[in-house]
Amino acid sequence: MLSHFGRIGLLGQRCLSTAAARIPWSEEAVKPLSSFVGKKLGRGSSLELTKQQLVDLLTSEDASLVQAYILQANSVTESIFSNAVSIHGFMDLHNMCERNCQHCYMRRSNKDVKRFMCFPTHVYDNMEWLYNNGIATIVISSGEFNNEGRTEFIEGIIENTIAKSTEIDRGFRVQKGDYSGGNPIQIGLQMGEIPMNSCRRYFAKGASLAYLRMEASDRLLYKDIFIREKGYDERVATIQKMMKQGYEVYSGTLVGLPFQTPENLAEDILFLKDVGVDGVDLDVYMPTKNTPIYPFWREETHNDYFGYLEKSFQQLKRMTALSRLVLRDVNITASEHQLLLHANGLQEMLNAGANVVKMYSGPLWTRMFNLYFDEMQPPFPEEEVLKHNLDYIRSAGKVPVLNRAICHSPSFIRRFNPSL
């Protein structure tokens, strides 16, 4: 954990605007990338990159080339989304899990985890707070638990959240003389691999968004790191079936895993493109004690925790930029967790291709049990979650979307309207 004075220093750095540090796009600024791909690049031009090209870009030590493709990625983002950034409010329902994934703090065999369970009223209160502040998406997050009683429990939460949020929106409209009715908040689910019968039932009740990370697209890495009760093919099938059902699906992988190679990371980007996901959700592997792969991480990094965080953040930023260049019009997430990796982590991610911020907005006490905040304290006072996230978005030169408008990715819209 950071010392008290170390945290004050980081917080002070975070308060500084990054606007002055941003370099504007120009043909000259992206010339190193143009030379690399062998063609002139215009503002907003995406790229078809091979696996080897991705590896070369991920491992490049040419700072001007790295800066060039990050600038190009931001130009692609702004050509599609302008400078708008949408916010997904994440509500942690519980941290109990029936799976035993080798990397995960919440694994069922970890007896040191402080487990918690929220009530449905916590979800409704969180939704009301989000919607009243103009945020259009709530993502209900939990460990993986699948049985009939659990399915009925989640169905009830979804149904009541839809009804209550519709009434909130109707109230705002009536104040403006609009009596046409109300729109519900978008409900997302981040609950691991959900059986398709439950997926269909949740969708029928009103859930329309799903987060399900692949974690690692390489079969051997997936097996060695995770050794899930469910296999690689089953997870891919779940992602594809949820997309077919009509969910807007976000998937991604982790950066910094033990045994991971640059080739693995390049394959991750191409995998996400081949699957055709609607959103990309990348993050850094956070080494967690009392998990089977922790000793491998210690050996690989020589237990240099802060050196690992900096290196992994830079790799994550490169992965985000290259994902934007290759997948073009998907939504790509950034998170307040990235402030634990780098003083201006969230702002830098928003200028490297990300256009969605994951904000952890549930009951304040649940943050005590969060995977990322178990080892390190949250990067700002818990009661100021929204204020700080809005400040970070604006200091990146972006504009938060606060009009209760759902920001679907163009790739998701095109899935149902191929002519667009």
Coordinates of C-alpha atoms in Angstrom, one line a residue:
M1 CA 0.0 0.0 0.0
L2 CA 1.2 3.5 -0.7
S3 CA 2.4 5.5 2.3
H4 CA 0.3 8.5 3.4
F5 CA 2.7 11.0 2.0
G6 CA 3.2 9.0 -1.2
R7 CA -0.5 9.1 -1.8
I8 CA -0.7 12.8 -1.2
G9 CA 2.0 13.3 -3.8
L10 CA 0.2 11.2 -6.3
L11 CA -3.1 13.0 -5.7
G12 CA -1.4 16.3 -6.2
Q13 CA 0.0 15.2 -9.5
R14 CA -3.5 14.0 -10.5
C15 CA -5.0 17.4 -9.9
L16 CA -2.8 18.9 -12.7
S17 CA -4.6 19.2 -16.0
T18 CA -3.1 17.1 -18.8
A19 CA -4.5 19.5 -21.5
A20 CA -1.2 21.3 -22.0
A21 CA 0.6 18.0 -22.4
R22 CA -1.6 16.8 -25.2
I23 CA 0.0 17.0 -28.7
P24 CA -2.4 17.9 -31.5
W25 CA -2.8 15.6 -34.5
S26 CA -0.9 16.5 -37.6
E27 CA 0.5 14.7 -40.6
E28 CA 4.0 15.4 -39.3
A29 CA 3.2 14.1 -35.8
V30 CA 2.0 10.7 -37.2
K31 CA 4.6 10.5 -39.9
P32 CA 6.5 7.7 -38.0
L33 CA 3.4 5.6 -38.2
S34 CA 2.8 6.4 -41.8
S35 CA 6.4 5.3 -42.6
F36 CA 5.8 2.1 -40.6
V37 CA 2.6 1.1 -42.5
G38 CA 3.9 2.4 -45.8
K39 CA 1.1 4.8 -46.6
K40 CA 0.0 8.4 -45.8
L41 CA -2.5 8.6 -43.0
G42 CA -5.4 11.1 -42.7
R43 CA -7.0 12.2 -39.5
G44 CA -9.3 9.4 -38.3
S45 CA -7.9 6.7 -40.5
S46 CA -8.0 3.2 -39.0
L47 CA -5.6 0.4 -40.0
E48 CA -5.4 -3.2 -41.0
L49 CA -2.5 -4.6 -39.0
T50 CA -1.0 -8.0 -39.1
K51 CA 0.0 -9.9 -36.0
Q52 CA 3.7 -9.2 -36.6
Q53 CA 3.0 -5.5 -37.1
L54 CA 1.1 -5.4 -33.8
V55 CA 4.0 -7.2 -32.1
D56 CA 6.4 -4.6 -33.5
L57 CA 4.3 -1.7 -32.4
L58 CA 3.7 -3.2 -28.9
T59 CA 7.4 -3.7 -28.3
S60 CA 8.7 -0.6 -30.1
E61 CA 11.3 1.5 -28.2
D62 CA 10.9 4.4 -30.7
A63 CA 9.1 7.0 -28.6
S64 CA 8.0 9.0 -31.7
L65 CA 6.4 5.9 -33.3
V66 CA 4.5 5.1 -30.1
Q67 CA 3.4 8.7 -29.7
A68 CA 2.3 8.6 -33.4
Y69 CA 0.0 5.7 -33.1
I70 CA -1.5 6.9 -29.8
L71 CA -2.2 10.3 -31.6
Q72 CA -3.7 8.4 -34.5
A73 CA -5.9 6.3 -32.2
N74 CA -7.2 9.4 -30.5
S75 CA -8.0 10.9 -33.9
V76 CA -10.0 7.8 -34.8
T77 CA -11.9 8.0 -31.6
E78 CA -12.7 11.7 -32.1
S79 CA -13.8 11.2 -35.7
I80 CA -16.5 8.8 -34.5
F81 CA -17.4 10.0 -31.0
S82 CA -16.2 13.6 -31.1
N83 CA -14.9 14.3 -27.6
A84 CA -17.9 12.7 -25.9
V85 CA -17.2 10.2 -23.1
S86 CA -20.0 8.1 -21.6
I87 CA -20.0 6.7 -18.1
H88 CA -21.0 3.2 -16.9
G89 CA -21.8 3.1 -13.2
F90 CA -20.6 -0.2 -11.7
M91 CA -22.6 -1.6 -8.8
D92 CA -20.9 -4.5 -6.9
L93 CA -23.8 -6.7 -5.8
H94 CA -21.6 -9.3 -4.1
N95 CA -18.1 -10.8 -4.2
M96 CA -19.0 -14.5 -3.7
C97 CA -18.0 -16.8 -6.5
E98 CA -18.4 -20.5 -7.3
R99 CA -15.4 -20.5 -9.6
N100 CA -11.8 -21.1 -8.6
C101 CA -9.8 -19.1 -11.3
Q102 CA -6.1 -19.1 -10.4
H103 CA -5.6 -15.4 -10.8
C104 CA -8.6 -14.1 -9.0
Y105 CA -8.9 -12.6 -5.6
M106 CA -12.6 -13.7 -5.3
R107 CA -11.9 -17.4 -6.1
R108 CA -13.9 -19.7 -3.8
S109 CA -10.8 -21.2 -2.2
N110 CA -9.5 -17.8 -0.9
K111 CA -10.5 -17.9 2.7
D112 CA -9.0 -14.5 3.4
V113 CA -11.6 -12.6 1.3
K114 CA -14.1 -10.5 3.2
R115 CA -17.3 -11.5 1.5
F116 CA -20.3 -9.2 1.2
M117 CA -23.8 -9.2 -0.2
C118 CA -25.9 -6.1 -1.1
F119 CA -29.7 -5.9 -1.0
P120 CA -31.8 -5.1 -4.0
T121 CA -32.5 -1.7 -2.4
H122 CA -28.8 -0.9 -2.8
V123 CA -29.1 -1.4 -6.5
Y124 CA -32.2 0.8 -6.7
D125 CA -30.6 3.6 -4.7
N126 CA -27.5 3.5 -6.8
M127 CA -29.6 3.5 -10.0
E128 CA -31.5 6.5 -8.8
W129 CA -28.3 8.4 -7.9
L130 CA -26.8 7.6 -11.4
Y131 CA -29.9 8.5 -13.4
N132 CA -30.5 11.7 -11.4
N133 CA -27.0 12.7 -12.3
G134 CA -27.6 12.0 -16.0
I135 CA -25.7 8.7 -16.3
A136 CA -27.5 6.3 -18.6
T137 CA -25.9 2.9 -17.7
I138 CA -25.7 0.8 -14.6
V139 CA -23.7 -2.4 -14.6
I140 CA -24.6 -4.9 -11.9
S141 CA -21.4 -6.7 -11.1
S142 CA -20.8 -9.9 -9.0
G143 CA -19.0 -13.1 -8.8
E144 CA -20.2 -16.1 -10.8
F145 CA -23.1 -18.0 -9.2
N146 CA -25.7 -19.8 -11.2
N147 CA -28.8 -21.5 -9.9
E148 CA -32.6 -21.0 -10.2
G149 CA -33.0 -19.0 -7.0
R150 CA -30.2 -16.7 -8.1
T151 CA -31.7 -16.3 -11.5
E152 CA -35.1 -15.3 -10.1
F153 CA -33.3 -12.9 -7.7
I154 CA -31.6 -11.1 -10.5
E155 CA -34.7 -11.1 -12.7
G156 CA -36.5 -9.2 -9.9
I157 CA -33.7 -6.6 -9.6
I158 CA -33.7 -6.0 -13.3
E159 CA -37.5 -5.7 -13.6
N160 CA -37.8 -3.3 -10.7
T161 CA -34.8 -1.2 -11.8
I162 CA -36.4 -0.8 -15.3
A163 CA -39.7 0.3 -13.7
K164 CA -38.1 2.7 -11.2
S165 CA -35.8 4.3 -13.7
T166 CA -38.6 4.8 -16.2
E167 CA -40.5 6.7 -13.6
I168 CA -37.5 8.9 -12.9
D169 CA -37.1 9.7 -16.6
R170 CA -40.8 10.4 -16.9
G171 CA -40.6 12.9 -14.1
F172 CA -37.8 14.8 -15.8
R173 CA -39.8 14.9 -19.1
V174 CA -43.0 16.1 -17.4
Q175 CA -41.0 19.0 -15.9
K176 CA -40.3 20.0 -19.5
G177 CA -43.9 19.6 -20.6
D178 CA -43.2 16.3 -22.3
Y179 CA -45.9 13.7 -21.5
S180 CA -44.7 11.0 -23.9
G181 CA -43.5 8.6 -21.2
G182 CA -40.1 7.7 -19.9
N183 CA -37.1 5.7 -20.9
P184 CA -35.4 3.2 -18.6
I185 CA -31.7 3.2 -17.6
Q186 CA -29.5 0.7 -19.6
I187 CA -28.8 -2.3 -17.4
G188 CA -25.6 -4.2 -17.9
L189 CA -24.4 -7.4 -16.3
Q190 CA -20.9 -8.4 -15.2
M191 CA -21.5 -11.8 -13.6
G192 CA -19.1 -14.2 -15.3
E193 CA -20.4 -16.9 -17.6
I194 CA -24.2 -16.8 -17.4
P195 CA -26.1 -19.9 -18.6
M196 CA -28.0 -19.0 -21.8
N197 CA -31.4 -19.8 -20.3
S198 CA -30.7 -17.2 -17.6
C199 CA -29.3 -14.8 -20.3
R200 CA -32.5 -15.0 -22.2
R201 CA -34.6 -14.4 -19.1
Y202 CA -32.5 -11.4 -18.0
F203 CA -32.8 -10.0 -21.6
A204 CA -36.5 -10.4 -21.5
K205 CA -36.7 -8.4 -18.2
G206 CA -34.7 -5.6 -19.7
A207 CA -30.9 -6.2 -19.4
S208 CA -29.2 -5.3 -22.6
L209 CA -25.5 -5.0 -21.9
A210 CA -22.9 -7.6 -20.8
Y211 CA -19.3 -7.5 -19.7
L212 CA -17.5 -10.8 -20.1
R213 CA -13.7 -10.8 -20.4
M214 CA -11.9 -13.5 -22.3
E215 CA -9.0 -12.8 -19.9
A216 CA -6.5 -14.4 -22.4
S217 CA -7.2 -15.4 -26.0
D218 CA -4.3 -17.8 -26.2
R219 CA -5.5 -21.3 -25.3
L220 CA -2.4 -22.4 -23.4
L221 CA -2.2 -19.2 -21.5
Y222 CA -5.9 -19.4 -20.7
K223 CA -5.5 -23.0 -19.4
D224 CA -2.3 -22.4 -17.5
I225 CA -3.5 -19.2 -15.8
F226 CA -7.1 -19.9 -15.2
I227 CA -7.8 -23.6 -15.2
R228 CA -11.5 -23.0 -15.2
E229 CA -14.1 -25.6 -14.6
K230 CA -15.5 -24.3 -17.9
G231 CA -13.1 -24.4 -20.9
Y232 CA -11.9 -21.9 -23.5
D233 CA -14.5 -22.9 -26.2
E234 CA -17.4 -22.6 -23.7
R235 CA -16.3 -19.0 -22.8
V236 CA -16.1 -18.0 -26.5
A237 CA -19.5 -19.6 -27.1
T238 CA -21.0 -17.7 -24.3
I239 CA -19.8 -14.4 -25.7
Q240 CA -21.1 -15.2 -29.2
K241 CA -24.5 -16.5 -27.9
M242 CA -25.0 -13.3 -25.8
M243 CA -24.3 -11.2 -28.9
K244 CA -26.7 -13.3 -30.9
Q245 CA -29.3 -12.9 -28.1
G246 CA -29.1 -9.1 -28.6
Y247 CA -26.8 -8.0 -25.8
E248 CA -24.2 -5.3 -26.4
V249 CA -21.2 -7.3 -25.4
Y250 CA -17.9 -5.9 -24.0
S251 CA -14.9 -8.3 -23.8
G252 CA -11.2 -8.0 -23.4
T253 CA -8.1 -9.5 -21.8
L254 CA -5.6 -8.7 -19.1
V255 CA -2.2 -7.2 -19.6
G256 CA 0.7 -8.3 -17.4
L257 CA -0.1 -11.9 -16.8
P258 CA 2.7 -14.3 -15.9
F259 CA 4.0 -16.1 -19.0
Q260 CA 2.3 -13.6 -21.3
T261 CA 4.2 -12.6 -24.5
P262 CA 3.9 -9.7 -26.9
E263 CA 2.6 -12.3 -29.4
N264 CA -0.2 -13.1 -27.0
L265 CA -1.2 -9.5 -26.7
A266 CA -1.3 -9.1 -30.5
E267 CA -3.4 -12.2 -30.7
D268 CA -5.8 -10.7 -28.1
I269 CA -6.5 -7.7 -30.4
L270 CA -7.1 -9.9 -33.5
F271 CA -9.3 -12.2 -31.4
L272 CA -11.5 -9.4 -30.4
K273 CA -11.8 -8.2 -34.0
D274 CA -12.6 -11.7 -35.2
V275 CA -15.3 -12.2 -32.6
G276 CA -16.8 -8.9 -33.5
V277 CA -17.3 -7.6 -29.9
D278 CA -19.2 -4.3 -29.4
G279 CA -16.9 -3.0 -26.7
V280 CA -13.3 -3.6 -25.7
D281 CA -12.6 -3.9 -21.9
L282 CA -8.9 -4.2 -21.2
D283 CA -7.1 -4.0 -17.9
V284 CA -4.0 -4.8 -16.0
Y285 CA -3.6 -8.0 -14.0
M286 CA -3.3 -7.0 -10.4
P287 CA -1.1 -9.4 -8.5
T288 CA -3.0 -10.8 -5.5
K289 CA -1.7 -12.7 -2.6
N290 CA -3.3 -16.1 -1.8
T291 CA -3.8 -17.0 -5.4
P292 CA -1.9 -19.8 -7.2
I293 CA -0.2 -17.6 -9.9
Y294 CA 1.0 -15.0 -7.4
P295 CA 4.4 -16.8 -6.9
F296 CA 4.9 -16.9 -10.7
W297 CA 4.3 -13.1 -10.8
R298 CA 6.8 -12.5 -8.0
E299 CA 9.4 -14.6 -9.8
E300 CA 8.9 -13.0 -13.2
T301 CA 8.9 -9.4 -11.9
H302 CA 11.4 -9.9 -9.0
N303 CA 8.6 -8.6 -6.8
D304 CA 9.1 -5.0 -8.2
Y305 CA 5.5 -4.0 -7.6
F306 CA 5.7 -0.3 -8.6
G307 CA 7.9 -1.0 -11.6
Y308 CA 5.4 -3.6 -12.7
L309 CA 2.5 -1.1 -12.4
E310 CA 4.3 1.5 -14.6
K311 CA 5.4 -1.0 -17.2
S312 CA 1.9 -2.6 -17.3
F313 CA 0.2 0.8 -17.6
Q314 CA 2.3 1.7 -20.6
Q315 CA 1.5 -1.7 -22.2
L316 CA -2.2 -1.2 -21.5
K317 CA -2.1 2.2 -23.2
R318 CA -0.5 0.7 -26.3
M319 CA -3.0 -2.1 -26.3
T320 CA -5.9 0.5 -26.1
A321 CA -4.5 2.6 -28.9
L322 CA -3.9 -0.4 -31.2
S323 CA -7.4 -1.8 -30.4
R324 CA -8.9 1.5 -31.5
L325 CA -6.8 1.5 -34.7
V326 CA -7.8 -2.1 -35.6
L327 CA -11.4 -2.3 -34.3
R328 CA -12.2 1.3 -35.1
D329 CA -15.8 1.9 -34.0
V330 CA -16.2 -0.2 -30.9
N331 CA -16.6 1.4 -27.5
I332 CA -13.4 1.1 -25.4
T333 CA -13.3 1.4 -21.7
A334 CA -11.0 3.2 -19.2
S335 CA -11.3 2.9 -15.5
E336 CA -10.6 4.8 -12.3
H337 CA -8.5 1.8 -11.4
Q338 CA -5.9 3.1 -13.9
L339 CA -5.2 5.9 -11.5
L340 CA -3.6 3.3 -9.3
L341 CA -1.2 2.5 -12.1
H342 CA -0.2 6.1 -13.1
A343 CA -0.9 9.6 -11.8
N344 CA -2.8 10.6 -14.9
G345 CA -3.8 7.1 -15.9
L346 CA -7.5 7.8 -16.7
Q347 CA -6.8 10.9 -18.7
E348 CA -4.0 9.2 -20.7
M349 CA -6.3 6.3 -21.5
L350 CA -9.0 8.7 -22.8
N351 CA -6.4 10.2 -25.1
A352 CA -5.3 6.8 -26.3
G353 CA -8.6 5.5 -27.7
A354 CA -10.9 5.0 -24.8
N355 CA -14.4 6.6 -24.9
V356 CA -16.2 5.0 -21.9
V357 CA -15.3 5.4 -18.2
K358 CA -16.1 2.6 -15.8
M359 CA -17.0 4.3 -12.5
Y360 CA -17.4 2.3 -9.4
S361 CA -20.5 3.8 -7.9
G362 CA -22.1 1.3 -5.5
P363 CA -22.4 1.6 -1.7
L364 CA -19.2 3.2 -0.4
W365 CA -18.4 0.3 2.0
T366 CA -18.3 -2.2 -0.9
R367 CA -15.1 -0.6 -2.2
M368 CA -13.4 -2.0 0.9
F369 CA -13.8 -5.4 -0.8
N370 CA -12.8 -4.4 -4.3
L371 CA -10.2 -6.5 -6.1
Y372 CA -8.1 -3.4 -7.0
F373 CA -8.5 -1.6 -3.7
D374 CA -7.7 -4.5 -1.4
E375 CA -3.9 -3.8 -1.8
M376 CA -4.1 -0.1 -2.5
Q377 CA -6.5 2.5 -1.3
P378 CA -8.9 4.2 -3.8
P379 CA -7.3 7.1 -5.6
F380 CA -9.6 9.7 -4.2
P381 CA -12.1 10.1 -1.3
E382 CA -14.9 7.7 -1.7
E383 CA -17.7 10.3 -1.2
E384 CA -16.4 12.2 -4.2
V385 CA -16.5 9.5 -6.8
L386 CA -18.6 11.3 -9.5
K387 CA -16.9 14.7 -9.0
H388 CA -13.4 13.3 -9.5
N389 CA -14.3 11.1 -12.5
L390 CA -15.9 14.2 -14.2
D391 CA -12.8 16.3 -13.4
Y392 CA -10.5 13.6 -14.9
I393 CA -12.7 13.4 -18.1
R394 CA -12.7 17.2 -18.5
S395 CA -9.0 17.5 -17.8
A396 CA -8.4 15.1 -20.7
G397 CA -10.1 17.6 -23.0
K398 CA -13.3 15.4 -23.2
V399 CA -16.9 16.0 -22.4
P400 CA -18.9 13.6 -20.2
V401 CA -22.3 12.6 -21.5
L402 CA -24.8 13.5 -18.7
N403 CA -28.2 13.6 -20.4
R404 CA -29.3 10.0 -19.7
A405 CA -28.6 9.1 -23.3
I406 CA -27.4 5.5 -23.9
C407 CA -24.2 5.6 -26.0
H408 CA -24.3 2.4 -28.1
S409 CA -21.2 1.6 -30.0
P410 CA -21.6 2.0 -33.8
S411 CA -20.4 -1.6 -34.3
F412 CA -23.4 -2.7 -32.1
I413 CA -25.9 -0.6 -34.1
R414 CA -24.4 -1.9 -37.4
R415 CA -24.9 -5.5 -36.2
F416 CA -28.6 -5.0 -36.5
N417 CA -28.5 -2.5 -39.4
P418 CA -25.7 -3.7 -41.8
S419 CA -26.4 -0.9 -44.2
L420 CA -25.2 1.8 -41.7

